[in-house]
PDB file of C-alpha atoms in Angstrom:
ATOM      1  CA  MET A   1     109.774 131.140  50.886  1.00 55.00           C
ATOM      2  CA  ALA A   2     111.463 129.689  47.807  1.00 62.00           C
ATOM      3  CA  LYS A   3     112.073 125.984  47.492  1.00 64.00           C
ATOM      4  CA  LYS A   4     115.617 124.739  47.765  1.00 64.00           C
ATOM      5  CA  PRO A   5     116.974 123.650  44.413  1.00 61.00           C
ATOM      6  CA  LYS A   6     117.461 119.912  44.121  1.00 59.00           C
ATOM      7  CA  LYS A   7     121.010 118.726  44.501  1.00 62.00           C
ATOM      8  CA  GLN A   8     122.739 117.513  41.413  1.00 59.00           C
ATOM      9  CA  PRO A   9     123.737 113.851  41.709  1.00 57.00           C
ATOM     10  CA  THR A  10     127.284 113.482  42.933  1.00 65.00           C
ATOM     11  CA  ARG A  11     129.828 111.492  41.040  1.00 65.00           C
ATOM     12  CA  HIS A  12     130.199 107.899  42.149  1.00 66.00           C
ATOM     13  CA  LYS A  13     133.557 107.026  43.691  1.00 79.00           C
ATOM     14  CA  MET A  14     135.375 104.359  41.757  1.00 88.00           C
ATOM     15  CA  ILE A  15     135.395 100.903  43.309  1.00 91.00           C
ATOM     16  CA  THR A  16     138.516  98.769  43.123  1.00 94.00           C
ATOM     17  CA  GLY A  17     138.958  95.039  43.383  1.00 95.00           C
ATOM     18  CA  TYR A  18     140.555  95.563  46.766  1.00 96.00           C
ATOM     19  CA  ILE A  19     137.479  97.374  48.082  1.00 96.00           C
ATOM     20  CA  ILE A  20     135.214  94.496  47.058  1.00 95.00           C
ATOM     21  CA  TYR A  21     137.622  91.954  48.520  1.00 97.00           C
ATOM     22  CA  ALA A  22     137.985  93.889  51.767  1.00 96.00           C
ATOM     23  CA  SER A  23     134.237  94.259  52.213  1.00 95.00           C
ATOM     24  CA  GLU A  24     133.780  90.515  51.795  1.00 95.00           C
ATOM     25  CA  ILE A  25     136.719  89.322  53.919  1.00 96.00           C
ATOM     26  CA  ARG A  26     136.556  91.906  56.721  1.00 95.00           C
ATOM     27  CA  LYS A  27     133.629  90.185  58.478  1.00 94.00           C
ATOM     28  CA  GLU A  28     135.483  86.868  58.551  1.00 95.00           C
ATOM     29  CA  ILE A  29     138.631  88.479  59.923  1.00 96.00           C
ATOM     30  CA  ILE A  30     136.659  90.282  62.635  1.00 96.00           C
ATOM     31  CA  LYS A  31     135.164  86.936  63.692  1.00 96.00           C
ATOM     32  CA  LYS A  32     138.648  85.393  63.887  1.00 95.00           C
ATOM     33  CA  HIS A  33     140.151  88.414  65.693  1.00 95.00           C
ATOM     34  CA  PRO A  34     137.384  90.117  67.715  1.00 94.00           C
ATOM     35  CA  GLN A  35     139.925  91.809  70.004  1.00 96.00           C
ATOM     36  CA  LYS A  36     141.596  93.699  67.132  1.00 96.00           C
ATOM     37  CA  ASN A  37     140.718  97.315  66.373  1.00 96.00           C
ATOM     38  CA  PHE A  38     139.809  98.707  62.951  1.00 95.00           C
ATOM     39  CA  GLY A  39     143.387  99.618  62.024  1.00 96.00           C
ATOM     40  CA  GLU A  40     144.720  96.187  62.924  1.00 97.00           C
ATOM     41  CA  ILE A  41     141.928  94.504  60.975  1.00 96.00           C
ATOM     42  CA  SER A  42     142.760  96.700  57.976  1.00 96.00           C
ATOM     43  CA  LYS A  43     146.398  95.617  58.127  1.00 97.00           C
ATOM     44  CA  ILE A  44     145.350  91.968  58.138  1.00 96.00           C
ATOM     45  CA  VAL A  45     143.046  92.575  55.168  1.00 97.00           C
ATOM     46  CA  GLY A  46     145.938  94.226  53.310  1.00 97.00           C
ATOM     47  CA  VAL A  47     148.255  91.292  53.974  1.00 97.00           C
ATOM     48  CA  GLU A  48     145.553  88.845  52.862  1.00 96.00           C
ATOM     49  CA  TRP A  49     145.081  90.847  49.636  1.00 97.00           C
ATOM     50  CA  LYS A  50     148.818  90.926  49.023  1.00 97.00           C
ATOM     51  CA  ASN A  51     149.010  87.134  49.413  1.00 97.00           C
ATOM     52  CA  LEU A  52     145.940  86.481  47.260  1.00 96.00           C
ATOM     53  CA  ALA A  53     146.525  84.615  43.989  1.00 97.00           C
ATOM     54  CA  GLN A  54     146.711  86.833  40.901  1.00 97.00           C
ATOM     55  CA  GLU A  55     143.775  85.009  39.269  1.00 96.00           C
ATOM     56  CA  SER A  56     141.589  85.890  42.240  1.00 96.00           C
ATOM     57  CA  LYS A  57     142.710  89.517  42.138  1.00 97.00           C
ATOM     58  CA  VAL A  58     141.823  89.696  38.445  1.00 97.00           C
ATOM     59  CA  ASN A  59     138.356  88.341  39.270  1.00 97.00           C
ATOM     60  CA  TYR A  60     137.832  91.052  41.914  1.00 97.00           C
ATOM     61  CA  GLU A  61     139.082  93.746  39.510  1.00 97.00           C
ATOM     62  CA  ARG A  62     136.646  92.515  36.837  1.00 97.00           C
ATOM     63  CA  ARG A  63     133.776  92.708  39.342  1.00 96.00           C
ATOM     64  CA  ALA A  64     134.869  96.235  40.246  1.00 96.00           C
ATOM     65  CA  GLN A  65     134.832  97.293  36.588  1.00 95.00           C
ATOM     66  CA  GLU A  66     131.312  95.906  36.199  1.00 94.00           C
ATOM     67  CA  ALA A  67     130.137  97.722  39.326  1.00 93.00           C
ATOM     68  CA  ASN A  68     131.698 100.977  38.097  1.00 92.00           C
ATOM     69  CA  SER A  69     130.040 100.624  34.681  1.00 91.00           C
ATOM     70  CA  ILE A  70     126.633 100.144  36.290  1.00 91.00           C
ATOM     71  CA  ALA A  71     127.224 103.065  38.656  1.00 88.00           C
ATOM     72  CA  LYS A  72     128.236 105.305  35.745  1.00 89.00           C
ATOM     73  CA  ILE A  73     125.053 104.476  33.826  1.00 89.00           C
ATOM     74  CA  GLN A  74     122.947 105.170  36.923  1.00 88.00           C
ATOM     75  CA  PHE A  75     124.787 108.447  37.561  1.00 87.00           C
ATOM     76  CA  LEU A  76     124.274 109.655  34.001  1.00 88.00           C
ATOM     77  CA  ALA A  77     120.576 108.759  34.127  1.00 87.00           C
ATOM     78  CA  ALA A  78     120.152 110.586  37.446  1.00 85.00           C
ATOM     79  CA  ALA A  79     122.046 113.628  36.160  1.00 83.00           C
ATOM     80  CA  GLU A  80     119.899 113.713  33.030  1.00 86.00           C
ATOM     81  CA  ALA A  81     116.708 113.475  35.094  1.00 85.00           C
ATOM     82  CA  ALA A  82     117.917 116.225  37.433  1.00 82.00           C
ATOM     83  CA  ALA A  83     118.778 118.472  34.492  1.00 82.00           C
ATOM     84  CA  ALA A  84     115.342 117.880  32.975  1.00 82.00           C
ATOM     85  CA  ALA A  85     113.671 118.695  36.299  1.00 78.00           C
ATOM     86  CA  VAL A  86     115.648 121.926  36.634  1.00 71.00           C
ATOM     87  CA  THR A  87     114.765 122.930  33.072  1.00 67.00           C
ATOM     88  CA  THR A  88     111.068 122.236  33.636  1.00 62.00           C
ATOM     89  CA  THR A  89     111.031 124.064  36.963  1.00 57.00           C
ATOM     90  CA  SER A  90     112.882 127.095  35.625  1.00 56.00           C
ATOM     91  CA  SER A  91     110.655 127.366  32.550  1.00 55.00           C
ATOM     92  CA  LEU A  92     107.556 127.275  34.756  1.00 54.00           C
ATOM     93  CA  SER A  93     108.909 129.897  37.130  1.00 53.00           C
ATOM     94  CA  SER A  94     109.909 132.190  34.254  1.00 53.00           C
ATOM     95  CA  GLN A  95     106.257 132.540  33.224  1.00 57.00           C
ATOM     96  CA  SER A  96     104.987 135.485  35.201  1.00 57.00           C
ATOM     97  CA  PRO A  97     101.327 135.725  36.186  1.00 60.00           C
ATOM     98  CA  PRO A  98      99.255 138.129  34.105  1.00 60.00           C
ATOM     99  CA  SER A  99      99.356 141.731  35.253  1.00 64.00           C
ATOM    100  CA  ASN A 100      96.255 143.585  36.448  1.00 67.00           C
ATOM    101  CA  GLU A 101      96.002 145.335  33.092  1.00 69.00           C
ATOM    102  CA  GLN A 102      96.107 142.036  31.219  1.00 67.00           C
ATOM    103  CA  GLN A 103      93.441 140.567  33.495  1.00 67.00           C
ATOM    104  CA  GLN A 104      91.200 143.603  32.952  1.00 68.00           C
ATOM    105  CA  GLN A 105      91.662 143.391  29.190  1.00 66.00           C
ATOM    106  CA  GLN A 106      90.778 139.695  29.224  1.00 66.00           C
ATOM    107  CA  GLN A 107      87.651 140.379  31.277  1.00 66.00           C
ATOM    108  CA  GLN A 108      86.576 143.200  28.941  1.00 66.00           C
ATOM    109  CA  GLY A 109      87.168 140.976  25.918  1.00 62.00           C
ATOM    110  CA  GLN A 110      84.932 138.276  27.379  1.00 61.00           C
ATOM    111  CA  GLN A 111      82.044 140.741  27.953  1.00 57.00           C
TER     112      GLN A 111
END
């Protein structure tokens, strides 16, 4: 049975300042409003983001850009490694084992 080819790394989804903010603030909001469901919590997070000072939003956006830059570098490195692995694997599999005739000729040459 042939081995499954390795999956190519998938592209990283871009992170926004809002995503970072929401991930940080969501836990606090859940503690304040444990009876609220996910949708209601999300609405509260959105209102909090909307009311957040512009300087704070810029800080979250800057953090998001840094995270995206790091993720891009990691993605490119993983893609390069995967491509190298595929190239190595395919070059090894393209070398066929010697035929019976070649083996016999080698044995006769050694005698």
